[in-house]
Each structure stands twice: as structure tokens, then as C-alpha cells.
Short mmCIF file of C-alpha atoms (C1' of nucleotides) in Angstrom, two decimals:
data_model
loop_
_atom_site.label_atom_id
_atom_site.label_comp_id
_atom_site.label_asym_id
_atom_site.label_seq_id
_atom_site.Cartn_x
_atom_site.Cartn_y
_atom_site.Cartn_z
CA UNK J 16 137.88 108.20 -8.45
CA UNK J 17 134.45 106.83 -7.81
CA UNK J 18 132.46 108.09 -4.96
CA UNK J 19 133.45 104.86 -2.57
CA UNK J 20 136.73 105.31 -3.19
CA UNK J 21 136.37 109.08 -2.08
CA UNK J 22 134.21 108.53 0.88
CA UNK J 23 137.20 106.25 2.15
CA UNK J 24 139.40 108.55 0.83
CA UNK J 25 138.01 111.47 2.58
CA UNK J 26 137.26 109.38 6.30
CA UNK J 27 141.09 108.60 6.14
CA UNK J 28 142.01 112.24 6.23
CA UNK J 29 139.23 113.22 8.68
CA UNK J 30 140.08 110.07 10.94
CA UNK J 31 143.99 110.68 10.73
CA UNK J 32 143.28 114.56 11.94
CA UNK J 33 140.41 113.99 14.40
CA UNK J 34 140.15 109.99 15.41
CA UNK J 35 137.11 108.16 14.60
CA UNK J 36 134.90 108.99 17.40
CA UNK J 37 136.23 112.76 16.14
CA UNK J 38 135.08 112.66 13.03
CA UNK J 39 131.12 112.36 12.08
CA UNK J 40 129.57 110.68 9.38
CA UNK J 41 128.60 114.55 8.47
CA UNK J 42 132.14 115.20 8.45
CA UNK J 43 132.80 112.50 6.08
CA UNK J 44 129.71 113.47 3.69
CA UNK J 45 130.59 116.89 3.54
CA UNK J 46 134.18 116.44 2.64
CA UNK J 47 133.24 114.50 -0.38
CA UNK J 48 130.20 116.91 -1.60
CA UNK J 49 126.91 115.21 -0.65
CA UNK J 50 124.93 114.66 2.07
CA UNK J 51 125.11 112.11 5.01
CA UNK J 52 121.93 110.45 4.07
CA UNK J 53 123.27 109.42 0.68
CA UNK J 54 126.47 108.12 2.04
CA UNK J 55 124.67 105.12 3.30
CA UNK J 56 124.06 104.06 0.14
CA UNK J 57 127.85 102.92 -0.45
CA UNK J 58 128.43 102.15 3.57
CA UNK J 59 126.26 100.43 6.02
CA UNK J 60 127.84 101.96 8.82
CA UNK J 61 130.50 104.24 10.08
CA UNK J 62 132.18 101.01 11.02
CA UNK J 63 132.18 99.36 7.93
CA UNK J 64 134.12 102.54 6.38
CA UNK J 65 137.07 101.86 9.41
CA UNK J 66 137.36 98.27 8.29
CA UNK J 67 137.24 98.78 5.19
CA UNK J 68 140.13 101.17 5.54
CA UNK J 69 141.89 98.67 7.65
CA UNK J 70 141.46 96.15 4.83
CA UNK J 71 143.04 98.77 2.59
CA UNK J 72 146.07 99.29 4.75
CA UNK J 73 146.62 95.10 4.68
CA UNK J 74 146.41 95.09 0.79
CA UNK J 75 148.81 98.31 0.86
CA UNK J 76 151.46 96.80 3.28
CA UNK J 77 151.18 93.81 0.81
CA UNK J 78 152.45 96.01 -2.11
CA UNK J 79 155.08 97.59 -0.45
CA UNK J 80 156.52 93.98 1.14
CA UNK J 81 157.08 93.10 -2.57
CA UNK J 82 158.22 96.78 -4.01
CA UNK J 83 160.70 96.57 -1.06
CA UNK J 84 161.48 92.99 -1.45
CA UNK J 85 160.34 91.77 2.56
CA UNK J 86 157.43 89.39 1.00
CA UNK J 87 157.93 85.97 2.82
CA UNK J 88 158.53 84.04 -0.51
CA UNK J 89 161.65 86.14 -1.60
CA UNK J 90 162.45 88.25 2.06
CA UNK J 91 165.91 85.64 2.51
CA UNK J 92 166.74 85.18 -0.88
CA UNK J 93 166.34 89.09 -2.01
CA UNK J 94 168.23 89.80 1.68
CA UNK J 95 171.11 87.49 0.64
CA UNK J 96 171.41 88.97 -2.58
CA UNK J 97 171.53 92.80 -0.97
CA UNK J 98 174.07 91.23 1.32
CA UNK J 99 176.11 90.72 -1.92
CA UNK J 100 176.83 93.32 -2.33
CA UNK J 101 176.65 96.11 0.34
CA UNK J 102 177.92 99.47 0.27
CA UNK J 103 177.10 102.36 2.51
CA UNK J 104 175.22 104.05 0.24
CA UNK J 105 173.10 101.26 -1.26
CA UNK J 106 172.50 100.59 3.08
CA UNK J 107 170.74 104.20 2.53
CA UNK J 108 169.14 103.78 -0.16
CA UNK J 109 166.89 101.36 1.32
CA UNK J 110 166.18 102.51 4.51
CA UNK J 111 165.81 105.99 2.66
CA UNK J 112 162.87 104.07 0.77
CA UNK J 113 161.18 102.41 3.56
CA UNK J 114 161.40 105.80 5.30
CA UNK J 115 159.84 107.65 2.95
CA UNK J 116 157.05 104.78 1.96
CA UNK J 117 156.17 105.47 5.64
CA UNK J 118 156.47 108.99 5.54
CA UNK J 119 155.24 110.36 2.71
CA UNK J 120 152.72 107.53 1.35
CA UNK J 121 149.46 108.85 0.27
CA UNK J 122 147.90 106.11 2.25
CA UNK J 123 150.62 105.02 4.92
CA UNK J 124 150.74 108.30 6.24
CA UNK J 125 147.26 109.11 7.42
CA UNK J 126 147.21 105.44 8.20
CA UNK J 127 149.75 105.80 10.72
CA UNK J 128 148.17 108.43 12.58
CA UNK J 129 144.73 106.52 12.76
CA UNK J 130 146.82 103.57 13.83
CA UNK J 131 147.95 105.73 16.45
CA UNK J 132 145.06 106.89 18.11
CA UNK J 133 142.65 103.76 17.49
CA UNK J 134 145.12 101.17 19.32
CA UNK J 135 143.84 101.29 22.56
CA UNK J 136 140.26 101.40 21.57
CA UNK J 137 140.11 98.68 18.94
CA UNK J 138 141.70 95.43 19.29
CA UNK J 139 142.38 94.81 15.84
CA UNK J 140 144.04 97.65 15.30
CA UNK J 141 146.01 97.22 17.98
CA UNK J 142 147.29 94.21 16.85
CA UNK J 143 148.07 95.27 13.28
CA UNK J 144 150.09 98.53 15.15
CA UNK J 145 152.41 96.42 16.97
CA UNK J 146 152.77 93.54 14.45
CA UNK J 147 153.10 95.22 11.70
CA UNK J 148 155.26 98.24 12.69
CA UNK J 149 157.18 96.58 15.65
CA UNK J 150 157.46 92.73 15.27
CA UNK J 151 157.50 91.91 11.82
CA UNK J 152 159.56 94.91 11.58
CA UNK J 153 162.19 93.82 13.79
CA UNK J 154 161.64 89.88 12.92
CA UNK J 155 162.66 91.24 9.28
CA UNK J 156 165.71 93.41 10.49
CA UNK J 157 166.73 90.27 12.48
CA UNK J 158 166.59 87.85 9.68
CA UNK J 159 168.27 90.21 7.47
CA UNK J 160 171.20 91.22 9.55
CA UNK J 161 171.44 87.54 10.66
CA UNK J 162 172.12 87.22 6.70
CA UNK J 163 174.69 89.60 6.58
CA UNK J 164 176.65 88.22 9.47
CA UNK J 165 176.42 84.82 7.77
CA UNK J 166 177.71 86.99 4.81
CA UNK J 167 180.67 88.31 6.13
CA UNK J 168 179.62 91.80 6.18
CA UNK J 169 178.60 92.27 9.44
CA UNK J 170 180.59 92.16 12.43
CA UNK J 171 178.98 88.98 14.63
CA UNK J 172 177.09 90.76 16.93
CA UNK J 173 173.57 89.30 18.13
CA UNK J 174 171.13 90.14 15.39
CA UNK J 175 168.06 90.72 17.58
CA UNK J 176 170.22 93.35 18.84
CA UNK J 177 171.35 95.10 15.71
CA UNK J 178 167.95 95.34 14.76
CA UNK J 179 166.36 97.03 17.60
CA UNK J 180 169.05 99.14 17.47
CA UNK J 181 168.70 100.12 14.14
CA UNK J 182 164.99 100.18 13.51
CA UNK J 183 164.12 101.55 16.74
CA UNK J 184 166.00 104.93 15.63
CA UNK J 185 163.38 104.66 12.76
CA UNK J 186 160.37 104.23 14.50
CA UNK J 187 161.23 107.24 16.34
CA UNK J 188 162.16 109.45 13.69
CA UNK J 189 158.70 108.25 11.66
CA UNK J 190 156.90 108.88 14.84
CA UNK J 191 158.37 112.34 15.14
CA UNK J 192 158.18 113.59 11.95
CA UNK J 193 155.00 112.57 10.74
CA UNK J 194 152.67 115.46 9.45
CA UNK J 195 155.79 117.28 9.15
CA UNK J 196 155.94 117.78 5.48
CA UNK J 197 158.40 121.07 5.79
CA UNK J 198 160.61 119.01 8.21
CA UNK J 199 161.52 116.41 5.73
CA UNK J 200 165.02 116.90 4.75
CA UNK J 201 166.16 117.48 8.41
CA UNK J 202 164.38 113.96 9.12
CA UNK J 203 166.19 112.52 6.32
CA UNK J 204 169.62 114.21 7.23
CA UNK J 205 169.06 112.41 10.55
CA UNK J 206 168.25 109.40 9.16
CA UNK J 207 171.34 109.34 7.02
CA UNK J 208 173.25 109.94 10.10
CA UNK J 209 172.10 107.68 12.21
CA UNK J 210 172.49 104.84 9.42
CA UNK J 211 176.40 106.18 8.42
CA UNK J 212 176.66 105.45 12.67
CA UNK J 213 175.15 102.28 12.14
CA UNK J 214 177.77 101.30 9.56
CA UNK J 215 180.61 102.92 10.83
CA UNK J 216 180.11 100.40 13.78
CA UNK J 217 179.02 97.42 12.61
CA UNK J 218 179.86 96.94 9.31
CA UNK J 219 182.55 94.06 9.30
CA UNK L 20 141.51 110.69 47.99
CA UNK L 21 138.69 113.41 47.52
CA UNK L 22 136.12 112.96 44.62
CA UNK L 23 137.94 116.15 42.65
CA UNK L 24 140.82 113.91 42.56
CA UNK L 25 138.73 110.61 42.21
CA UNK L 26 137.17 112.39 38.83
CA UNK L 27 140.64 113.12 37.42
CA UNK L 28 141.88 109.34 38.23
CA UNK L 29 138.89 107.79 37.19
CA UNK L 30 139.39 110.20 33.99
CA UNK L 31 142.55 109.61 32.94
CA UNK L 32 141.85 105.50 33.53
CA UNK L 33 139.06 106.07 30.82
CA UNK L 34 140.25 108.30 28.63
CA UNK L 35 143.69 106.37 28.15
CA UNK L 36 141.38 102.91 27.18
CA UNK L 37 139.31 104.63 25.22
CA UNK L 38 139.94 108.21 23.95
CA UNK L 39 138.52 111.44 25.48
CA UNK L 40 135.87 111.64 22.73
CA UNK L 41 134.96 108.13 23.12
CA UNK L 42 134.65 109.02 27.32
CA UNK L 43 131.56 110.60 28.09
CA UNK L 44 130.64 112.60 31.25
CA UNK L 45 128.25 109.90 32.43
CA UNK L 46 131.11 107.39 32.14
CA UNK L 47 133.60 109.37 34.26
CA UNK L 48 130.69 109.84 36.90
CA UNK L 49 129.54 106.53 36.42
CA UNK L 50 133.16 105.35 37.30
CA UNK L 51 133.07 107.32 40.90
CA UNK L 52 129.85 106.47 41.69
CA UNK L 53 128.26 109.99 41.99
CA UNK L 54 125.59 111.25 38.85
CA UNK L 55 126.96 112.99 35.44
CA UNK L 56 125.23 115.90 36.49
CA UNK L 57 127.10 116.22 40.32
CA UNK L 58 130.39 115.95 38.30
CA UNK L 59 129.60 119.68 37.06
CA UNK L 60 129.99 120.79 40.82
CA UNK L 61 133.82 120.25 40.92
CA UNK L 62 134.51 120.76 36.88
CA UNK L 63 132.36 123.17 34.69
CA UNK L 64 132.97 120.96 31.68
CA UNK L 65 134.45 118.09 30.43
CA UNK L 66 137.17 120.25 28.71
CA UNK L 67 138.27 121.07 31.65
CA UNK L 68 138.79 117.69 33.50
CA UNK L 69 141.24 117.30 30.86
CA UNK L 70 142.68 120.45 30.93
CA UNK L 71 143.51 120.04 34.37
CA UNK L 72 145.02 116.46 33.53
CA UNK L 73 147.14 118.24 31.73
CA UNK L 74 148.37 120.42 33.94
CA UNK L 75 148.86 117.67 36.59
CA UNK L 76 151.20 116.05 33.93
CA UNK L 77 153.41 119.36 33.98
CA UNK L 78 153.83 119.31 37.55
CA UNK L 79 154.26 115.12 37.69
CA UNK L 80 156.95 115.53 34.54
CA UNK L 81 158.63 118.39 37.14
CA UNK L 82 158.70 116.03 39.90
CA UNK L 83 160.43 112.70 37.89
CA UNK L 84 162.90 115.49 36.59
CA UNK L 85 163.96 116.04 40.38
CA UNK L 86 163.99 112.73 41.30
CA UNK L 87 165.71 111.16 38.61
CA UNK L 88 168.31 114.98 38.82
CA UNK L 89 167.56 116.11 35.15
CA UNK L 90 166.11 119.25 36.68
CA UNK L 91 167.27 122.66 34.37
CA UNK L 92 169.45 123.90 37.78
CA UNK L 93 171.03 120.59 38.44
CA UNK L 94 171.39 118.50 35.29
CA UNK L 95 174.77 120.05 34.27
CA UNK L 96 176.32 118.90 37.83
CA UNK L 97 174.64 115.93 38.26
CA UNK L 98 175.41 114.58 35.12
CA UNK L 99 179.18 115.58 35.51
CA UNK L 100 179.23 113.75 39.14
CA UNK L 101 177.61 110.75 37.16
CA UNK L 102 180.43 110.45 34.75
CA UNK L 103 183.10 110.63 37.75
CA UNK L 104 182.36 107.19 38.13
CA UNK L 105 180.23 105.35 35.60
CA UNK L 106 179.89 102.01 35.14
CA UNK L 107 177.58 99.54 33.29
CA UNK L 108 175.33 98.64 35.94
CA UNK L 109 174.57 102.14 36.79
CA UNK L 110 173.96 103.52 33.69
CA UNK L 111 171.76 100.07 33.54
CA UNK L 112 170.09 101.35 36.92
CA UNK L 113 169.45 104.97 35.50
CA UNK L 114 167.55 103.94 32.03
CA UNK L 115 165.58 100.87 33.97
CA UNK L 116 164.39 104.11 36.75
CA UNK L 117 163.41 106.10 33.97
CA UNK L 118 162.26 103.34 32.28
CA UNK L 119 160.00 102.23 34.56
CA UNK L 120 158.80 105.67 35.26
CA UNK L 121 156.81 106.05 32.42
CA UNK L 122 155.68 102.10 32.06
CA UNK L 123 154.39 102.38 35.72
CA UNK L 124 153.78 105.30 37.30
CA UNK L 125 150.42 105.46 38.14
CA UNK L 126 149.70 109.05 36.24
CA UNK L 127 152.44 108.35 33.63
CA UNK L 128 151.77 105.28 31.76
CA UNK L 129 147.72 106.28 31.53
CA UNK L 130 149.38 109.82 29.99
CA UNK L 131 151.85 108.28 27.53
CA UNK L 132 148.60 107.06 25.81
CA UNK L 133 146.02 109.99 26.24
CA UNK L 134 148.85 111.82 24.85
CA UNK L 135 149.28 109.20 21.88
CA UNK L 136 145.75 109.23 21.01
CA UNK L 137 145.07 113.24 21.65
CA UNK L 138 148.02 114.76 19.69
CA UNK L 139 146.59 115.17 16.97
CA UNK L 140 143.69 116.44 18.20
CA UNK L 141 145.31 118.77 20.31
CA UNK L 142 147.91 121.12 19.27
CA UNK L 143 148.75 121.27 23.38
CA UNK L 144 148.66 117.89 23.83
CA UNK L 145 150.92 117.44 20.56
CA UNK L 146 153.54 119.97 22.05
CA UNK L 147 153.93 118.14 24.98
CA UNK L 148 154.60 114.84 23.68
CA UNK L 149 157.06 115.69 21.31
CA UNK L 150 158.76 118.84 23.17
CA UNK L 151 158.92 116.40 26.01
CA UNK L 152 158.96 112.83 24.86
CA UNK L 153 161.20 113.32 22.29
CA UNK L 154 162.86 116.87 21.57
CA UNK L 155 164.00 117.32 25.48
CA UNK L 156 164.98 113.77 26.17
CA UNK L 157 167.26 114.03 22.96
CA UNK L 158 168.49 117.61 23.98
CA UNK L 159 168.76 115.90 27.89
CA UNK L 160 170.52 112.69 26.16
CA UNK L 161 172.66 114.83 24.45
CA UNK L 162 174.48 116.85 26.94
CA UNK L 163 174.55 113.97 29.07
CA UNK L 164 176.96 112.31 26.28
CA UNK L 165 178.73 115.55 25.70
CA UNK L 166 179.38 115.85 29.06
CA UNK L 167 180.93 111.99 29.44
CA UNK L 168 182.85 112.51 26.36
CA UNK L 169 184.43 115.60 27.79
CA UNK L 170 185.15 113.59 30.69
CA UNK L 171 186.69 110.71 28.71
CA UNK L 172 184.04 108.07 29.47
CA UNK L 173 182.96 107.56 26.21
CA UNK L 174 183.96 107.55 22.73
CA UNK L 175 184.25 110.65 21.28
CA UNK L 176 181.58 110.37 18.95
CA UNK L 177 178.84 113.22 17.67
CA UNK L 178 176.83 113.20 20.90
CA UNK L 179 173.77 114.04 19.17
CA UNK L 180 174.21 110.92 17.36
CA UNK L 181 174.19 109.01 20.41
CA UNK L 182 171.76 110.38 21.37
CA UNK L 183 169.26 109.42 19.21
CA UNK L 184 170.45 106.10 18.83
CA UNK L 185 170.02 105.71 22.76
CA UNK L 186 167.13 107.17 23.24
CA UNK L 187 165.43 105.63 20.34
CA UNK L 188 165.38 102.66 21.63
CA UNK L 189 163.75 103.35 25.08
CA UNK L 190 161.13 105.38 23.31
CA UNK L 191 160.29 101.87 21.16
CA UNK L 192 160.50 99.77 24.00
CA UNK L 193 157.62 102.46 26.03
CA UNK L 194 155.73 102.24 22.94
CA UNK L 195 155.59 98.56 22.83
CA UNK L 196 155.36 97.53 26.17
CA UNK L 197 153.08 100.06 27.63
CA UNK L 198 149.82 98.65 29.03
CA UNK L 199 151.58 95.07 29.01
CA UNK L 200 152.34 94.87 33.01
CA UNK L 201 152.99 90.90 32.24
CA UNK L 202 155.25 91.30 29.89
CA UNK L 203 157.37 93.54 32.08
CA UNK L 204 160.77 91.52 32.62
CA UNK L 205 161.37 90.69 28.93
CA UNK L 206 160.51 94.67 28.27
CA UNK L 207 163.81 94.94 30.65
CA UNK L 208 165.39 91.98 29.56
CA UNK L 209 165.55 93.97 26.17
CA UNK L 210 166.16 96.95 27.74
CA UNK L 211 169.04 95.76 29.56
CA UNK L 212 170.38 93.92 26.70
CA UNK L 213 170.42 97.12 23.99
CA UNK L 214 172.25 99.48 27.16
CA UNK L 215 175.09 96.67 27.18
CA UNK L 216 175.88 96.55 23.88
CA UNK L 217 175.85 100.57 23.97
CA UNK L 218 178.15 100.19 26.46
CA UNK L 219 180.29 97.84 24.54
CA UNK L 220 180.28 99.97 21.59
CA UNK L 221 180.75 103.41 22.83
CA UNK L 222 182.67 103.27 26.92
CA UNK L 223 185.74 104.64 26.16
"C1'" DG W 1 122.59 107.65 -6.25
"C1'" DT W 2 121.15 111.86 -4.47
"C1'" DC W 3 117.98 114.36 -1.90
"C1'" DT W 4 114.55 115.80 2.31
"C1'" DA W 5 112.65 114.41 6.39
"C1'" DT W 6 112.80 112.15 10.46
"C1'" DA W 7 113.31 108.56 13.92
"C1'" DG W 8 115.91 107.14 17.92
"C1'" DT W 9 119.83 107.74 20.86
"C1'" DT W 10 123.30 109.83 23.30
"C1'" DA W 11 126.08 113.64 24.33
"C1'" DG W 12 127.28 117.92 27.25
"C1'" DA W 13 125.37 120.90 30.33
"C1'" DT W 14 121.88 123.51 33.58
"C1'" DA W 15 118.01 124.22 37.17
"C1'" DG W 16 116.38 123.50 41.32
"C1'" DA W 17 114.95 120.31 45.32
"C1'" DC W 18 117.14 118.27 49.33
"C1'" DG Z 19 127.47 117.96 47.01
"C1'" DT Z 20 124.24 114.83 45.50
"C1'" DC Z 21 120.12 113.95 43.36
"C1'" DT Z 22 115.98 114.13 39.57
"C1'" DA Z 23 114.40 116.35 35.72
"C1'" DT Z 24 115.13 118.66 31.70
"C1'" DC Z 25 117.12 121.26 27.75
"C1'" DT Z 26 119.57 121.54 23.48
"C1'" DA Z 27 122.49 119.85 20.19
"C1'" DA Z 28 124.73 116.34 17.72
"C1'" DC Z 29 125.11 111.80 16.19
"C1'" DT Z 30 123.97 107.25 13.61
"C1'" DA Z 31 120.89 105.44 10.72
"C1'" DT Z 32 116.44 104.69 7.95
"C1'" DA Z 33 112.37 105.78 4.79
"C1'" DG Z 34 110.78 107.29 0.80
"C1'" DA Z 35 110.46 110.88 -3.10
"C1'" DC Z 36 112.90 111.93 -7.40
#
DNA sequence: GTCTATAGTTAGATAGAC
DNA sequence: GTCTATCTAACTATAGAC
């Protein structure tokens, strides 16, 4: 890992445990062994480090759209394909994954946290925070459980409704267990619950 | 209103747009119209003005539990004389109060984001909003729904499962819509919409 | 690409006149 | 209780030697 690479590396962690305007550009030197003065020879500014971190998270959420299968290009037919053949378990699976991308990501992780704290203070990040994690989140569920219904395995209940329901239970568990490394397999056990629920009612 | 008080409104107004570390004294004194340095006759440090915010949360958070009768004393018996005659419009009328609570009270909604952007930051700060924004309102949601299932008028389903999956979704919606006064009736509309088809799913 | 040195600014906080 | 003046420390950023 070059020294960029660790400077950002080093301002995400520092960012995600004190905010921006928390951390100092002495903070962020230190961390990665050298001196403040020098660090200006890779940055400009303690401002071009944040974007370039929010850059970062856009590339990152790329990757995971297509590990997970939610890019644009394949979201409906990959969806229709899962609706194929749904079990319970599979049902888990995947929102075990998307969890635990959010969760446990070396990048997502601390990302969420800055996210978190730098909404109301930057207008870009605002607008990734809410786009990203609530209405492209819940456009997706939407679209996907609108596919299911189509499918035949879903009972037809209003889509926009199912998905609130069911990814608002996820936002709230990501919120709250966050930083919690030790807590993970009670957040999962919850999780698991909560999506068993999920099926138990709706699943046609 | 005094200017002790007009320093803590003026306070909490700034630090919820734009953190406490991105607040500085001059700001906050600039904002009641008095001199950074007069502001250390009624608080000996900055710390404190938000120590004291703090506090005032405590006793604000005491006051919504009596009004809305989730107090420690009276919960039990007010929730039992709720389920001797629930219906869907009042258990609409109970989450909008709540609801609305935290998206408008004047000390609340400023809170819900210092305590967003400050939690990790401070491990006080961090106890609050998850002991109270999420641990107690499950535990709260919880015997509430253990209590109507007892009295037959709901489903007898795992309350703590309900639980999460009602609460979840209120705790999304004050995420989303907080600091969005115009987008207030679709915030309810949605609201509204995800209590009905709890109702639907789980009224015995 | 790292260092030392330093400029320029702003922060939190105090002293003392009125 | 408010002001002006001031202190000290910390911060962002630059210049220039190696």
C-alpha cells in the first residue's frame, strides 16, 4: 500500500471515530508515520482527502451493485431469476450478504459512520446518505418484490410497502450495530429473525 | 427567554447544522448578539453548553414519556387500558404523536441530529441514542405487544419480533425525513400507510 | 518524498474596564 | 453582564533544504 493510499486509508479511520472537523491533518500524518508537512505533497488540502474518499465510496458501492447483482443493467433480470427460485434460506442468504457488506466492509464500515456525522454539514454527502442508503435502497427492494409478486411468490401486497417494511428493519439493525464487532452474531440472529417473519407473512 | 437559555437554543440550532466541533464560541455568541467573550459569564466553557444540552434532553425525553404515558410507573397500565379498546386509527394517532415528537419538537428534532453526528465522538452522547432511540423504544415496543397479545388484540406472535419490525420503520422514516418540514405529509402518508398494513397483518 | 521552519488564521478562554 | 484587549494553543498550508 503506497503512501496515498494510506493517508486515505488512515483519514477514513480517524474521520469515522472523530468527524472531519475532529480529526487534524496532524492526526492524519501521524497515523501513517510522517509528518504533516510532507502530507501535502500527495493532498492539496484536507478537503481534497474527504472527496477523494467520497469518490472511493462511489467506485466501492459500484462493486458491490454488481457482486450483489443490483447494477441497473442486470438488477430485473438477476431479480427475476432469484425469484425463480426462492426458498427461505436462499431469502437469507442475501440479505445475510448485503448485511454483512455493510457491516463488516473494510471500507463501508468506517464509511458509514463518516456518512453519518458529515450529512448535515456537507451537501454532497448528504445526498449520497439518503440516496444511496434510503432511496435506491428501497427503489431496489420495490422493484424486486414487485418481481416476485409478478412471480407468484409473493402474496400481492403493495411493493413500496413490503420494502419499507423489510429494509427499514435493516437500516436499523446496521445503524445499531455498527462498531459493534463482538455484537455480530446477536445482530445476525436478529436479522435472521426478522427475515423468517418476513417470509412467514408474505411469502405466497 | 433569558440569554442562558438564548445560548443553549442558539447552540443546539448550530451545532445540529453543523457539528459541535465545526461551532465555535464566537458563532454561538455571534448568534445572540452578545461577544464570545460575555458568553463565558453564563458557561465556563464550551463543553459545558453542551453538557448542559444534554442534560436538558434527559429532562425533555422525561417529559414526552409522560405525555405520550410510557413513563416507568404508568406504562404497564396505560398500555393495558390502550389494548381495552384498540383500533386502527388510534394506534395511527399514537405513532403519528410520537412521530411527530421527534420530527418537530423544537429541542427534539435539533437533538436527533447533534446526537447523530456526536455519537461517536461521545461515548455519552452514544449511550443515549442507542439506550434511548433504539434499545428502550424496542424494550417499550415490546411489552406494549406482549401486553395486546395477552389481551387478545393481536396475533400471538414473538413480541420482540414485532417489535422491531414496528419500530424499525419509524426510526427510518425520523432518519429520512428529519430537517425536511416540506416534506412532512408524505413522511405521514408513509407512516400511516406501513401502521395499516401492520394492522392488517398482525390485529387479531 | 521527507524533513524543519514558519506564516497566517482561528480557536477556546481570561483579565479588567465600565 | 457586556465590552475591548489579549493570551495561548492548535490548525491549515507553504517554502525551501536535503
Amino acid at each position: 500500500m503506497n503512501t496515498k493510499d494510506r493517508i486515505l486509508d488512515e483519514a477514513l479511520t480517524l474521520f469515522s471515530l472523530q468527524g472531519v472537523k475532529g480529526t487534524s491533518v496532524k492526526d492524519i500524518a501521524g497515523a501513517v508515520g510522517i509528518k504533516d508537512s510532507s502530507l501535502y505533497k500527495h493532498f492539496k488540502s484536507k478537503r481534497e482527502i474527504f472527496d477523494t474518499i467520497v469518490a472511493k465510496m462511489h467506485e466501492r458501492i459500484g462493486e458491490m451493485s454488481n457482486e450483489l447483482g443490483m447494477s441497473d443493467e442486470e438488477g430485473g433480470r438477476l431479480a427475476a431469476d432469484f425469484c425463480g427460485h426462492l426458498s427461505l434460506d436462499e431469502l437469507k442468504k442475501l440479505v445475510r450478504k448485503t448485511f454483512l457488506f455493510y457491516l463488516e466492509d473494510d471500507f463501508m464500515a468506517r464509511f458509514w459512520r463518516v456518512a453519518n456525522m458529515e450529512q448535515y454539514r456537507s451537501p454532497e454527502v448528504y445526498d449520497v446518505y439518503h440516496r444511496l442508503f434510503m432511496e435506491e435502497s428501497i427503489a431496489y427492494q420495490t422493484k424486486l418484490f414487485s418481481e416476485m409478486i409478478e412471480g407468484g411468490y409473493l402474496k400481492a401486497i403493495d411493493p413500496a410497502i413490503l420494502a419499507v417494511d423489510f429494509y427499514a428493519f435493516i437500516f436499523f439493525l446496521l445503524d445499531k450495530y455498527n462498531g459493534r464487532p463482538d455484537e455480530k452474531d446477536e445482530a445476525l440472529a436478529v436479522l435472521d429473525r426478522q427475515v423468517e417473519e418476513f417470509y412467514r407473512v408474505y411469502h405466497a
